[in-house]
mmCIF file of C-alpha atoms in Angstrom:
data_model
loop_
_atom_site.group_PDB
_atom_site.id
_atom_site.type_symbol
_atom_site.label_atom_id
_atom_site.label_comp_id
_atom_site.label_asym_id
_atom_site.label_seq_id
_atom_site.Cartn_x
_atom_site.Cartn_y
_atom_site.Cartn_z
ATOM 1 C CA UNK A 1 8.051 -7.107 -37.826
ATOM 2 C CA UNK A 2 6.474 -4.438 -35.602
ATOM 3 C CA UNK A 3 3.631 -5.291 -33.108
ATOM 4 C CA UNK A 4 0.635 -3.534 -35.596
ATOM 5 C CA UNK A 5 2.076 -5.490 -38.703
ATOM 6 C CA UNK A 6 1.902 -8.408 -36.721
ATOM 7 C CA UNK A 7 -1.909 -8.041 -35.693
ATOM 8 C CA UNK A 8 -2.277 -6.505 -39.459
ATOM 9 C CA UNK A 9 -0.969 -9.677 -41.153
ATOM 10 C CA UNK A 10 -3.557 -11.890 -38.512
ATOM 11 C CA UNK A 11 -5.887 -9.832 -39.640
ATOM 12 C CA UNK A 12 -5.261 -10.745 -43.182
ATOM 13 C CA UNK A 13 -5.127 -14.089 -42.782
ATOM 14 C CA UNK A 14 -8.831 -14.465 -41.060
ATOM 15 C CA UNK A 15 -9.986 -12.446 -43.951
ATOM 16 C CA UNK A 16 -8.619 -14.688 -46.420
ATOM 17 C CA UNK A 17 -9.413 -18.020 -44.888
ATOM 18 C CA UNK A 18 -12.782 -16.652 -44.481
ATOM 19 C CA UNK A 19 -13.313 -16.031 -48.239
ATOM 20 C CA UNK A 20 -13.300 -11.960 -47.789
ATOM 21 C CA UNK A 21 -11.422 -9.239 -49.969
ATOM 22 C CA UNK A 22 -11.640 -6.790 -46.835
ATOM 23 C CA UNK A 23 -12.965 -6.383 -43.101
ATOM 24 C CA UNK A 24 -14.392 -3.201 -41.886
ATOM 25 C CA UNK A 25 -14.035 -1.993 -38.182
ATOM 26 C CA UNK A 26 -15.335 0.577 -36.456
ATOM 27 C CA UNK A 27 -14.296 2.276 -33.248
ATOM 28 C CA UNK A 28 -14.033 -0.165 -30.812
ATOM 29 C CA UNK A 29 -11.895 -3.185 -29.237
ATOM 30 C CA UNK A 30 -10.590 -4.866 -32.643
ATOM 31 C CA UNK A 31 -10.082 -1.117 -34.279
ATOM 32 C CA UNK A 32 -7.532 -0.512 -31.139
ATOM 33 C CA UNK A 33 -6.180 -3.536 -31.582
ATOM 34 C CA UNK A 34 -5.255 -2.818 -34.753
ATOM 35 C CA UNK A 35 -4.140 0.826 -34.301
ATOM 36 C CA UNK A 36 -3.176 1.687 -30.636
ATOM 37 C CA UNK A 37 -6.087 4.301 -31.574
ATOM 38 C CA UNK A 38 -9.101 5.239 -29.500
ATOM 39 C CA UNK A 39 -11.768 7.458 -31.444
ATOM 40 C CA UNK A 40 -15.130 7.688 -30.710
ATOM 41 C CA UNK A 41 -18.073 5.303 -31.034
ATOM 42 C CA UNK A 42 -19.796 8.569 -32.527
ATOM 43 C CA UNK A 43 -22.738 10.368 -35.055
ATOM 44 C CA UNK A 44 -19.716 10.695 -37.664
ATOM 45 C CA UNK A 45 -18.745 7.190 -39.289
ATOM 46 C CA UNK A 46 -15.437 5.993 -38.880
ATOM 47 C CA UNK A 47 -14.087 2.691 -40.194
ATOM 48 C CA UNK A 48 -10.637 1.025 -40.866
ATOM 49 C CA UNK A 49 -10.568 -1.452 -43.566
ATOM 50 C CA UNK A 50 -7.804 -4.615 -43.543
ATOM 51 C CA UNK A 51 -7.552 -5.565 -47.137
ATOM 52 C CA UNK A 52 -6.855 -9.399 -47.837
ATOM 53 C CA UNK A 53 -3.152 -8.196 -48.163
ATOM 54 C CA UNK A 54 -2.588 -6.549 -45.294
ATOM 55 C CA UNK A 55 -3.662 -3.253 -46.724
ATOM 56 C CA UNK A 56 -5.208 -0.790 -44.590
ATOM 57 C CA UNK A 57 -7.983 1.842 -45.804
ATOM 58 C CA UNK A 58 -9.659 4.104 -44.108
ATOM 59 C CA UNK A 59 -12.950 6.764 -43.549
ATOM 60 C CA UNK A 60 -12.569 9.340 -41.253
ATOM 61 C CA UNK A 61 -13.806 12.577 -40.252
ATOM 62 C CA UNK A 62 -11.974 15.861 -41.090
ATOM 63 C CA UNK A 63 -11.713 16.552 -37.367
ATOM 64 C CA UNK A 64 -9.659 13.487 -36.789
ATOM 65 C CA UNK A 65 -7.242 13.861 -39.485
ATOM 66 C CA UNK A 66 -4.040 15.068 -37.312
ATOM 67 C CA UNK A 67 -4.495 11.956 -35.277
ATOM 68 C CA UNK A 68 -4.924 9.378 -37.963
ATOM 69 C CA UNK A 69 -2.131 10.768 -40.271
ATOM 70 C CA UNK A 70 0.334 10.990 -38.035
ATOM 71 C CA UNK A 71 0.166 7.462 -36.593
ATOM 72 C CA UNK A 72 -0.627 5.943 -40.394
ATOM 73 C CA UNK A 73 0.513 8.855 -42.753
ATOM 74 C CA UNK A 74 1.052 5.875 -45.486
ATOM 75 C CA UNK A 75 -2.937 5.058 -45.314
ATOM 76 C CA UNK A 76 -5.454 5.980 -47.818
ATOM 77 C CA UNK A 77 -7.940 7.755 -46.469
ATOM 78 C CA UNK A 78 -10.985 9.349 -47.161
ATOM 79 C CA UNK A 79 -11.422 12.177 -45.014
ATOM 80 C CA UNK A 80 -15.370 14.108 -44.833
ATOM 81 C CA UNK A 81 -16.019 17.409 -43.695
ATOM 82 C CA UNK A 82 -19.491 17.528 -41.316
ATOM 83 C CA UNK A 83 -20.563 20.199 -43.524
ATOM 84 C CA UNK A 84 -20.408 17.892 -46.742
ATOM 85 C CA UNK A 85 -21.610 14.808 -45.590
ATOM 86 C CA UNK A 86 -19.671 11.056 -45.330
ATOM 87 C CA UNK A 87 -21.461 9.866 -48.434
ATOM 88 C CA UNK A 88 -18.777 10.874 -50.541
ATOM 89 C CA UNK A 89 -15.875 9.243 -48.685
ATOM 90 C CA UNK A 90 -18.032 6.386 -48.661
ATOM 91 C CA UNK A 91 -18.062 6.371 -52.699
ATOM 92 C CA UNK A 92 -14.344 6.848 -53.013
ATOM 93 C CA UNK A 93 -13.506 3.971 -50.635
ATOM 94 C CA UNK A 94 -15.653 1.429 -51.770
ATOM 95 C CA UNK A 95 -14.227 2.476 -55.185
ATOM 96 C CA UNK A 96 -10.575 2.548 -54.078
ATOM 97 C CA UNK A 97 -10.964 -0.860 -52.051
ATOM 98 C CA UNK A 98 -12.853 -2.572 -55.306
ATOM 99 C CA UNK A 99 -13.681 -5.328 -52.994
ATOM 100 C CA UNK A 100 -16.392 -8.006 -53.539
ATOM 101 C CA UNK A 101 -16.982 -9.040 -50.239
ATOM 102 C CA UNK A 102 -16.091 -7.261 -47.435
ATOM 103 C CA UNK A 103 -16.634 -8.624 -43.807
ATOM 104 C CA UNK A 104 -17.726 -6.747 -40.493
ATOM 105 C CA UNK A 105 -18.098 -7.199 -37.106
ATOM 106 C CA UNK A 106 -21.835 -7.952 -36.751
ATOM 107 C CA UNK A 107 -22.786 -7.470 -32.705
ATOM 108 C CA UNK A 108 -20.769 -3.892 -33.159
ATOM 109 C CA UNK A 109 -21.295 -2.302 -36.797
ATOM 110 C CA UNK A 110 -24.554 0.122 -36.502
ATOM 111 C CA UNK A 111 -26.833 -0.296 -38.649
ATOM 112 C CA UNK A 112 -26.307 3.360 -40.498
ATOM 113 C CA UNK A 113 -22.646 2.225 -41.161
ATOM 114 C CA UNK A 114 -23.992 -0.626 -42.813
ATOM 115 C CA UNK A 115 -26.247 0.462 -45.035
ATOM 116 C CA UNK A 116 -23.352 3.084 -46.239
ATOM 117 C CA UNK A 117 -21.557 0.476 -47.242
ATOM 118 C CA UNK A 118 -24.340 -1.459 -48.790
ATOM 119 C CA UNK A 119 -24.935 1.691 -50.897
ATOM 120 C CA UNK A 120 -22.113 1.781 -52.368
ATOM 121 C CA UNK A 121 -20.897 -1.174 -52.509
ATOM 122 C CA UNK A 122 -22.362 -1.983 -56.159
ATOM 123 C CA UNK A 123 -22.516 -5.585 -56.534
ATOM 124 C CA UNK A 124 -20.212 -6.594 -53.511
ATOM 125 C CA UNK A 125 -21.680 -7.940 -50.304
ATOM 126 C CA UNK A 126 -21.171 -7.034 -47.188
ATOM 127 C CA UNK A 127 -21.021 -9.891 -44.773
ATOM 128 C CA UNK A 128 -21.567 -10.418 -40.764
ATOM 129 C CA UNK A 129 -18.046 -12.035 -40.200
ATOM 130 C CA UNK A 130 -18.315 -11.915 -36.228
ATOM 131 C CA UNK A 131 -17.177 -15.795 -36.091
ATOM 132 C CA UNK A 132 -13.990 -15.493 -38.356
ATOM 133 C CA UNK A 133 -12.758 -12.290 -36.778
ATOM 134 C CA UNK A 134 -13.364 -13.059 -33.104
ATOM 135 C CA UNK A 135 -9.933 -15.271 -33.745
ATOM 136 C CA UNK A 136 -8.203 -11.711 -34.088
ATOM 137 C CA UNK A 137 -7.913 -11.038 -30.153
ATOM 138 C CA UNK A 138 -9.343 -14.233 -28.668
ATOM 139 C CA UNK A 139 -5.706 -15.803 -27.817
ATOM 140 C CA UNK A 140 -2.923 -13.089 -25.410
ATOM 141 C CA UNK A 141 0.487 -12.830 -26.089
ATOM 142 C CA UNK A 142 2.879 -12.328 -23.043
ATOM 143 C CA UNK A 143 2.465 -8.671 -22.825
ATOM 144 C CA UNK A 144 -1.254 -8.910 -22.916
ATOM 145 C CA UNK A 145 -1.559 -11.458 -20.690
ATOM 146 C CA UNK A 146 0.962 -8.786 -18.171
ATOM 147 C CA UNK A 147 -1.696 -5.658 -18.761
ATOM 148 C CA UNK A 148 -4.192 -7.620 -17.221
ATOM 149 C CA UNK A 149 -1.952 -8.927 -14.990
ATOM 150 C CA UNK A 150 -1.339 -5.410 -13.515
ATOM 151 C CA UNK A 151 -5.231 -4.415 -14.006
ATOM 152 C CA UNK A 152 -6.272 -7.401 -11.651
ATOM 153 C CA UNK A 153 -3.336 -6.555 -9.085
ATOM 154 C CA UNK A 154 -4.965 -2.870 -9.241
ATOM 155 C CA UNK A 155 -8.043 -4.447 -8.428
ATOM 156 C CA UNK A 156 -6.943 -6.592 -5.650
ATOM 157 C CA UNK A 157 -5.312 -3.831 -3.903
ATOM 158 C CA UNK A 158 -8.641 -1.581 -4.037
ATOM 159 C CA UNK A 159 -10.733 -4.152 -3.023
ATOM 160 C CA UNK A 160 -9.105 -4.701 0.082
ATOM 161 C CA UNK A 161 -8.519 -1.335 1.166
ATOM 162 C CA UNK A 162 -12.119 -0.380 0.298
ATOM 163 C CA UNK A 163 -13.456 -3.670 2.587
ATOM 164 C CA UNK A 164 -11.092 -2.390 5.724
ATOM 165 C CA UNK A 165 -13.229 1.045 5.641
ATOM 166 C CA UNK A 166 -16.954 -0.100 4.847
ATOM 167 C CA UNK A 167 -19.139 -0.333 7.296
ATOM 168 C CA UNK A 168 -22.827 -1.616 8.085
ATOM 169 C CA UNK A 169 -24.794 1.575 7.041
ATOM 170 C CA UNK A 170 -22.724 2.467 4.112
ATOM 171 C CA UNK A 171 -24.656 3.126 1.171
ATOM 172 C CA UNK A 172 -23.600 0.824 -2.193
ATOM 173 C CA UNK A 173 -23.217 4.182 -4.126
ATOM 174 C CA UNK A 174 -20.984 5.288 -1.195
ATOM 175 C CA UNK A 175 -19.079 2.171 -1.256
ATOM 176 C CA UNK A 176 -18.438 1.839 -5.475
ATOM 177 C CA UNK A 177 -17.029 5.687 -5.281
ATOM 178 C CA UNK A 178 -14.616 4.732 -2.650
ATOM 179 C CA UNK A 179 -13.335 1.270 -4.528
ATOM 180 C CA UNK A 180 -12.949 3.371 -7.935
ATOM 181 C CA UNK A 181 -11.050 6.095 -6.044
ATOM 182 C CA UNK A 182 -9.221 3.825 -4.755
ATOM 183 C CA UNK A 183 -8.021 1.525 -7.911
ATOM 184 C CA UNK A 184 -7.212 5.074 -9.401
ATOM 185 C CA UNK A 185 -4.830 6.220 -6.623
ATOM 186 C CA UNK A 186 -2.833 2.527 -7.591
ATOM 187 C CA UNK A 187 -2.471 3.678 -10.962
ATOM 188 C CA UNK A 188 -5.615 2.616 -12.684
ATOM 189 C CA UNK A 189 -5.982 3.865 -16.227
ATOM 190 C CA UNK A 190 -9.887 3.401 -16.208
ATOM 191 C CA UNK A 191 -12.531 1.037 -15.108
ATOM 192 C CA UNK A 192 -13.556 -1.512 -17.451
ATOM 193 C CA UNK A 193 -17.246 -0.962 -16.002
ATOM 194 C CA UNK A 194 -18.881 0.583 -13.902
ATOM 195 C CA UNK A 195 -18.572 -1.148 -10.724
ATOM 196 C CA UNK A 196 -21.374 -3.085 -9.209
ATOM 197 C CA UNK A 197 -21.704 -2.900 -5.440
ATOM 198 C CA UNK A 198 -25.750 -4.732 -4.354
ATOM 199 C CA UNK A 199 -26.463 -4.802 -0.690
ATOM 200 C CA UNK A 200 -29.048 -6.997 0.619
ATOM 201 C CA UNK A 201 -31.747 -8.457 -2.060
ATOM 202 C CA UNK A 202 -30.528 -5.963 -4.310
ATOM 203 C CA UNK A 203 -27.920 -8.693 -5.287
ATOM 204 C CA UNK A 204 -29.837 -10.975 -6.834
ATOM 205 C CA UNK A 205 -29.914 -8.908 -9.541
ATOM 206 C CA UNK A 206 -26.597 -9.738 -11.156
ATOM 207 C CA UNK A 207 -26.077 -6.505 -13.229
ATOM 208 C CA UNK A 208 -27.419 -4.007 -10.695
ATOM 209 C CA UNK A 209 -26.882 -0.598 -10.456
ATOM 210 C CA UNK A 210 -25.798 0.733 -7.209
ATOM 211 C CA UNK A 211 -28.020 3.348 -5.769
ATOM 212 C CA UNK A 212 -28.237 4.782 -1.954
ATOM 213 C CA UNK A 213 -29.367 1.117 -0.108
ATOM 214 C CA UNK A 214 -27.551 1.091 2.919
ATOM 215 C CA UNK A 215 -25.455 -2.173 3.445
ATOM 216 C CA UNK A 216 -27.312 -3.828 6.900
ATOM 217 C CA UNK A 217 -25.949 -6.476 8.961
ATOM 218 C CA UNK A 218 -26.862 -9.754 7.601
ATOM 219 C CA UNK A 219 -26.495 -8.576 4.239
ATOM 220 C CA UNK A 220 -24.580 -10.302 1.153
ATOM 221 C CA UNK A 221 -22.744 -7.725 -0.525
ATOM 222 C CA UNK A 222 -22.009 -8.427 -4.465
ATOM 223 C CA UNK A 223 -19.003 -6.367 -6.043
ATOM 224 C CA UNK A 224 -18.265 -6.394 -9.265
ATOM 225 C CA UNK A 225 -15.200 -4.612 -10.819
ATOM 226 C CA UNK A 226 -12.095 -3.834 -12.950
ATOM 227 C CA UNK A 227 -9.583 -1.683 -13.262
ATOM 228 C CA UNK A 228 -7.761 -1.261 -16.845
ATOM 229 C CA UNK A 229 -4.655 -1.274 -17.662
ATOM 230 C CA UNK A 230 -3.534 -0.462 -21.481
ATOM 231 C CA UNK A 231 -6.939 -1.514 -22.972
ATOM 232 C CA UNK A 232 -6.989 -4.463 -20.748
ATOM 233 C CA UNK A 233 -9.679 -4.414 -17.985
ATOM 234 C CA UNK A 234 -10.179 -6.917 -14.777
ATOM 235 C CA UNK A 235 -13.294 -8.738 -13.865
ATOM 236 C CA UNK A 236 -13.852 -9.820 -10.374
ATOM 237 C CA UNK A 237 -16.574 -10.667 -8.345
ATOM 238 C CA UNK A 238 -16.398 -11.128 -4.351
ATOM 239 C CA UNK A 239 -19.504 -11.530 -2.473
ATOM 240 C CA UNK A 240 -19.029 -11.063 1.460
ATOM 241 C CA UNK A 241 -21.523 -10.546 4.278
ATOM 242 C CA UNK A 242 -21.901 -7.833 7.071
ATOM 243 C CA UNK A 243 -21.344 -9.057 10.455
ATOM 244 C CA UNK A 244 -23.110 -12.241 10.032
ATOM 245 C CA UNK A 245 -24.396 -14.995 7.684
ATOM 246 C CA UNK A 246 -27.659 -16.834 8.056
ATOM 247 C CA UNK A 247 -27.033 -20.825 7.758
ATOM 248 C CA UNK A 248 -28.654 -20.935 4.387
ATOM 249 C CA UNK A 249 -26.738 -17.816 2.858
ATOM 250 C CA UNK A 250 -23.508 -19.861 4.021
ATOM 251 C CA UNK A 251 -24.679 -22.571 2.245
ATOM 252 C CA UNK A 252 -25.736 -20.859 -1.079
ATOM 253 C CA UNK A 253 -22.048 -19.542 -1.298
ATOM 254 C CA UNK A 254 -20.394 -22.619 -0.300
ATOM 255 C CA UNK A 255 -22.001 -23.971 -3.122
ATOM 256 C CA UNK A 256 -21.040 -21.574 -5.320
ATOM 257 C CA UNK A 257 -17.277 -21.256 -4.129
ATOM 258 C CA UNK A 258 -17.783 -25.360 -4.628
ATOM 259 C CA UNK A 259 -18.444 -24.828 -8.610
ATOM 260 C CA UNK A 260 -15.499 -21.796 -8.915
ATOM 261 C CA UNK A 261 -13.256 -23.809 -7.506
ATOM 262 C CA UNK A 262 -14.085 -27.033 -9.663
ATOM 263 C CA UNK A 263 -13.997 -24.611 -12.818
ATOM 264 C CA UNK A 264 -10.671 -23.381 -12.424
ATOM 265 C CA UNK A 265 -9.422 -26.812 -11.714
ATOM 266 C CA UNK A 266 -10.837 -28.389 -14.858
ATOM 267 C CA UNK A 267 -9.704 -25.234 -16.998
ATOM 268 C CA UNK A 268 -7.183 -26.090 -19.752
ATOM 269 C CA UNK A 269 -5.999 -26.672 -23.070
ATOM 270 C CA UNK A 270 -8.468 -28.690 -25.057
ATOM 271 C CA UNK A 271 -11.379 -28.646 -22.629
ATOM 272 C CA UNK A 272 -14.478 -27.353 -24.605
ATOM 273 C CA UNK A 273 -16.596 -24.072 -22.998
ATOM 274 C CA UNK A 274 -19.751 -26.303 -22.884
ATOM 275 C CA UNK A 275 -17.889 -28.729 -21.029
ATOM 276 C CA UNK A 276 -16.785 -26.305 -18.550
ATOM 277 C CA UNK A 277 -19.733 -24.809 -18.667
ATOM 278 C CA UNK A 278 -21.507 -27.788 -17.737
ATOM 279 C CA UNK A 279 -19.615 -29.027 -15.209
ATOM 280 C CA UNK A 280 -19.265 -26.089 -13.533
ATOM 281 C CA UNK A 281 -23.178 -25.381 -13.848
ATOM 282 C CA UNK A 282 -23.810 -29.368 -12.450
ATOM 283 C CA UNK A 283 -22.475 -28.258 -9.037
ATOM 284 C CA UNK A 284 -25.345 -25.814 -8.999
ATOM 285 C CA UNK A 285 -27.797 -28.245 -9.763
ATOM 286 C CA UNK A 286 -26.525 -30.642 -8.042
ATOM 287 C CA UNK A 287 -27.191 -28.676 -4.814
ATOM 288 C CA UNK A 288 -30.792 -27.689 -2.731
ATOM 289 C CA UNK A 289 -30.655 -23.956 -5.155
ATOM 290 C CA UNK A 290 -30.755 -25.923 -8.416
ATOM 291 C CA UNK A 291 -33.816 -22.998 -8.913
ATOM 292 C CA UNK A 292 -31.375 -20.144 -8.014
ATOM 293 C CA UNK A 293 -29.516 -20.398 -11.533
ATOM 294 C CA UNK A 294 -29.513 -17.350 -13.580
ATOM 295 C CA UNK A 295 -26.812 -17.509 -15.631
ATOM 296 C CA UNK A 296 -23.749 -19.704 -17.706
ATOM 297 C CA UNK A 297 -20.299 -19.685 -16.354
ATOM 298 C CA UNK A 298 -18.072 -17.190 -18.121
ATOM 299 C CA UNK A 299 -17.019 -15.594 -21.190
ATOM 300 C CA UNK A 300 -13.920 -14.030 -22.337
ATOM 301 C CA UNK A 301 -11.825 -11.683 -21.115
ATOM 302 C CA UNK A 302 -9.868 -8.985 -23.165
ATOM 303 C CA UNK A 303 -9.540 -5.671 -24.903
ATOM 304 C CA UNK A 304 -13.684 -6.407 -24.257
ATOM 305 C CA UNK A 305 -14.888 -7.301 -21.382
ATOM 306 C CA UNK A 306 -17.246 -9.686 -22.649
ATOM 307 C CA UNK A 307 -15.567 -11.484 -25.880
ATOM 308 C CA UNK A 308 -14.824 -14.784 -26.946
ATOM 309 C CA UNK A 309 -15.131 -17.479 -26.200
ATOM 310 C CA UNK A 310 -18.056 -17.348 -23.926
ATOM 311 C CA UNK A 311 -18.495 -20.390 -21.315
ATOM 312 C CA UNK A 312 -21.724 -21.806 -21.798
ATOM 313 C CA UNK A 313 -23.953 -24.817 -23.046
ATOM 314 C CA UNK A 314 -24.001 -25.310 -26.960
ATOM 315 C CA UNK A 315 -19.975 -23.516 -27.420
ATOM 316 C CA UNK A 316 -17.951 -26.743 -28.413
ATOM 317 C CA UNK A 317 -15.260 -24.590 -28.986
ATOM 318 C CA UNK A 318 -11.783 -25.591 -27.508
ATOM 319 C CA UNK A 319 -9.954 -23.375 -24.955
ATOM 320 C CA UNK A 320 -6.113 -22.979 -26.193
ATOM 321 C CA UNK A 321 -3.049 -21.613 -24.652
ATOM 322 C CA UNK A 322 -3.483 -17.531 -24.208
ATOM 323 C CA UNK A 323 -7.262 -17.694 -23.724
ATOM 324 C CA UNK A 324 -8.512 -15.699 -21.035
ATOM 325 C CA UNK A 325 -11.646 -16.547 -19.425
ATOM 326 C CA UNK A 326 -13.853 -15.858 -16.604
ATOM 327 C CA UNK A 327 -15.206 -18.612 -14.388
ATOM 328 C CA UNK A 328 -18.153 -16.762 -12.160
ATOM 329 C CA UNK A 329 -20.861 -19.422 -11.254
ATOM 330 C CA UNK A 330 -23.757 -17.697 -9.106
ATOM 331 C CA UNK A 331 -27.256 -18.524 -7.167
ATOM 332 C CA UNK A 332 -29.670 -15.489 -6.983
ATOM 333 C CA UNK A 333 -32.803 -15.531 -4.776
ATOM 334 C CA UNK A 334 -35.012 -12.774 -5.761
ATOM 335 C CA UNK A 335 -36.175 -10.464 -2.903
ATOM 336 C CA UNK A 336 -33.373 -12.474 -0.593
ATOM 337 C CA UNK A 337 -29.818 -12.584 -1.828
ATOM 338 C CA UNK A 338 -27.339 -12.709 -4.336
ATOM 339 C CA UNK A 339 -23.488 -14.615 -4.466
ATOM 340 C CA UNK A 340 -21.246 -14.859 -7.205
ATOM 341 C CA UNK A 341 -17.738 -15.450 -7.079
ATOM 342 C CA UNK A 342 -15.970 -14.736 -9.958
ATOM 343 C CA UNK A 343 -11.994 -15.326 -11.208
ATOM 344 C CA UNK A 344 -9.974 -14.567 -14.568
ATOM 345 C CA UNK A 345 -8.200 -17.443 -15.708
ATOM 346 C CA UNK A 346 -5.412 -17.689 -18.405
ATOM 347 C CA UNK A 347 -5.026 -21.087 -20.642
ATOM 348 C CA UNK A 348 -1.315 -22.178 -20.456
ATOM 349 C CA UNK A 349 0.114 -24.765 -22.808
ATOM 350 C CA UNK A 350 -0.641 -27.827 -20.074
ATOM 351 C CA UNK A 351 -3.134 -26.408 -17.769
ATOM 352 C CA UNK A 352 -5.013 -22.781 -16.442
ATOM 353 C CA UNK A 353 -3.877 -20.527 -13.577
ATOM 354 C CA UNK A 354 -5.939 -18.061 -12.187
ATOM 355 C CA UNK A 355 -5.032 -14.517 -12.424
ATOM 356 C CA UNK A 356 -6.563 -13.339 -9.790
ATOM 357 C CA UNK A 357 -5.758 -14.530 -6.096
ATOM 358 C CA UNK A 358 -8.253 -12.776 -3.806
ATOM 359 C CA UNK A 359 -9.247 -14.917 -1.156
ATOM 360 C CA UNK A 360 -12.797 -16.588 -2.133
ATOM 361 C CA UNK A 361 -13.120 -18.073 1.878
ATOM 362 C CA UNK A 362 -16.437 -16.618 3.197
ATOM 363 C CA UNK A 363 -15.395 -13.117 4.744
ATOM 364 C CA UNK A 364 -17.564 -10.817 7.460
ATOM 365 C CA UNK A 365 -17.116 -7.197 6.842
ATOM 366 C CA UNK A 366 -18.203 -4.177 8.584
#
C-alpha cells in the first residue's frame, strides 16, 4: 500500500468512527498530507472529499486540471471555469457524493465554502469535525520525524552562524534577514513562519514583528524561527543577551530554563497535556516572576506549526508515541524583557526525546 493509500485509509477510519459519510478538506496541511499536493487557499474554492470507504472526489478550478488530474486521474472531479462560477461544480459533487453527513475542519474552512456545501447538500448535514480529524496527522511516522529532524538541524546551523555575526547596533530586521539567508544556504525549502527577532523591551511581545529597533548592550534578543523540509517546520526559540545581562534578567532566564528542563524530562507516553502544562507552568508560578506568565506550555508540531495536541490546562489528552510537541515556557515583562526557550520534543515508546539540541545555557552575544 502506498503512503497516500495508507493515509487515505486512516482518514476513512476516522470518518467512519465520527459517524460521517465523508470529510471535506480545503487547501492546507491535511489536504497536502492526503495528496502530496499544494494548492493555494484563494478566492477559487478547491475541495478534496474523502469518503467513509476511502474514495476520492474533488472540486477543482479549471486552471488546476493538469496538476490534479496528473496525480489523481482516477478521482471523480468536478472542474469549474471562472466565467461560469463554482455553483455547478458544488451541485454535481454533492449529487455524486450522496452523503448525509460531511465533516469539515472547522478551524480552517472558510464561510463561503461552508455555505456552498450547505446550499447543495439538500437534507444533508455539514459538521465541524476538527476534533475527530486532528487525529489524522497527530502521530508522526519515522519519515516525518526525519524531515522534522532535518529542518531542526538546518535551523540550528543557521542560528549558530547568525549569532557569530550579530553585534550591538544591528537591527531586528537585519538579524532576521541574516537568519533567513543562512537557513536557505543550508537547504531549507522555505520557512515555517517569518522569524520573530525581538530586542530589548520588544521581546516582551511574544509574537512581535521585527523592525528597525537596534540591539543594545544589556538587551535580550529573542529569536523564534524554523526552517522547513518536506512541508515540516522546526519551531525553535532561544533568548540571548547582548554583552551583559542584569541580575534580574539572568534570574528570569534561569527560571524559564528550569521550567523548560522539567518539561523535557516529564514528557512521555501516558502523560496528559494538562499534567505537563501544570508542572511546567508551576515552576514559573512558584518563582518571583509569576506575574510575567502570558501563555501555555506548548503545542503540537508537524505540517502545521501549531496543531494538536495543545499543551495546556484543560486538555486531558494523553501523549502517545509519534506525537511531536513544543516545550516553550516564557516570561514577559512589558517595557523590560521577554525570555522564551522552546524545544521540539518527540514522544517515544518509553519516554521523550528532544529533537532540538542548541544550547540552553545563558549566552552573551555581540
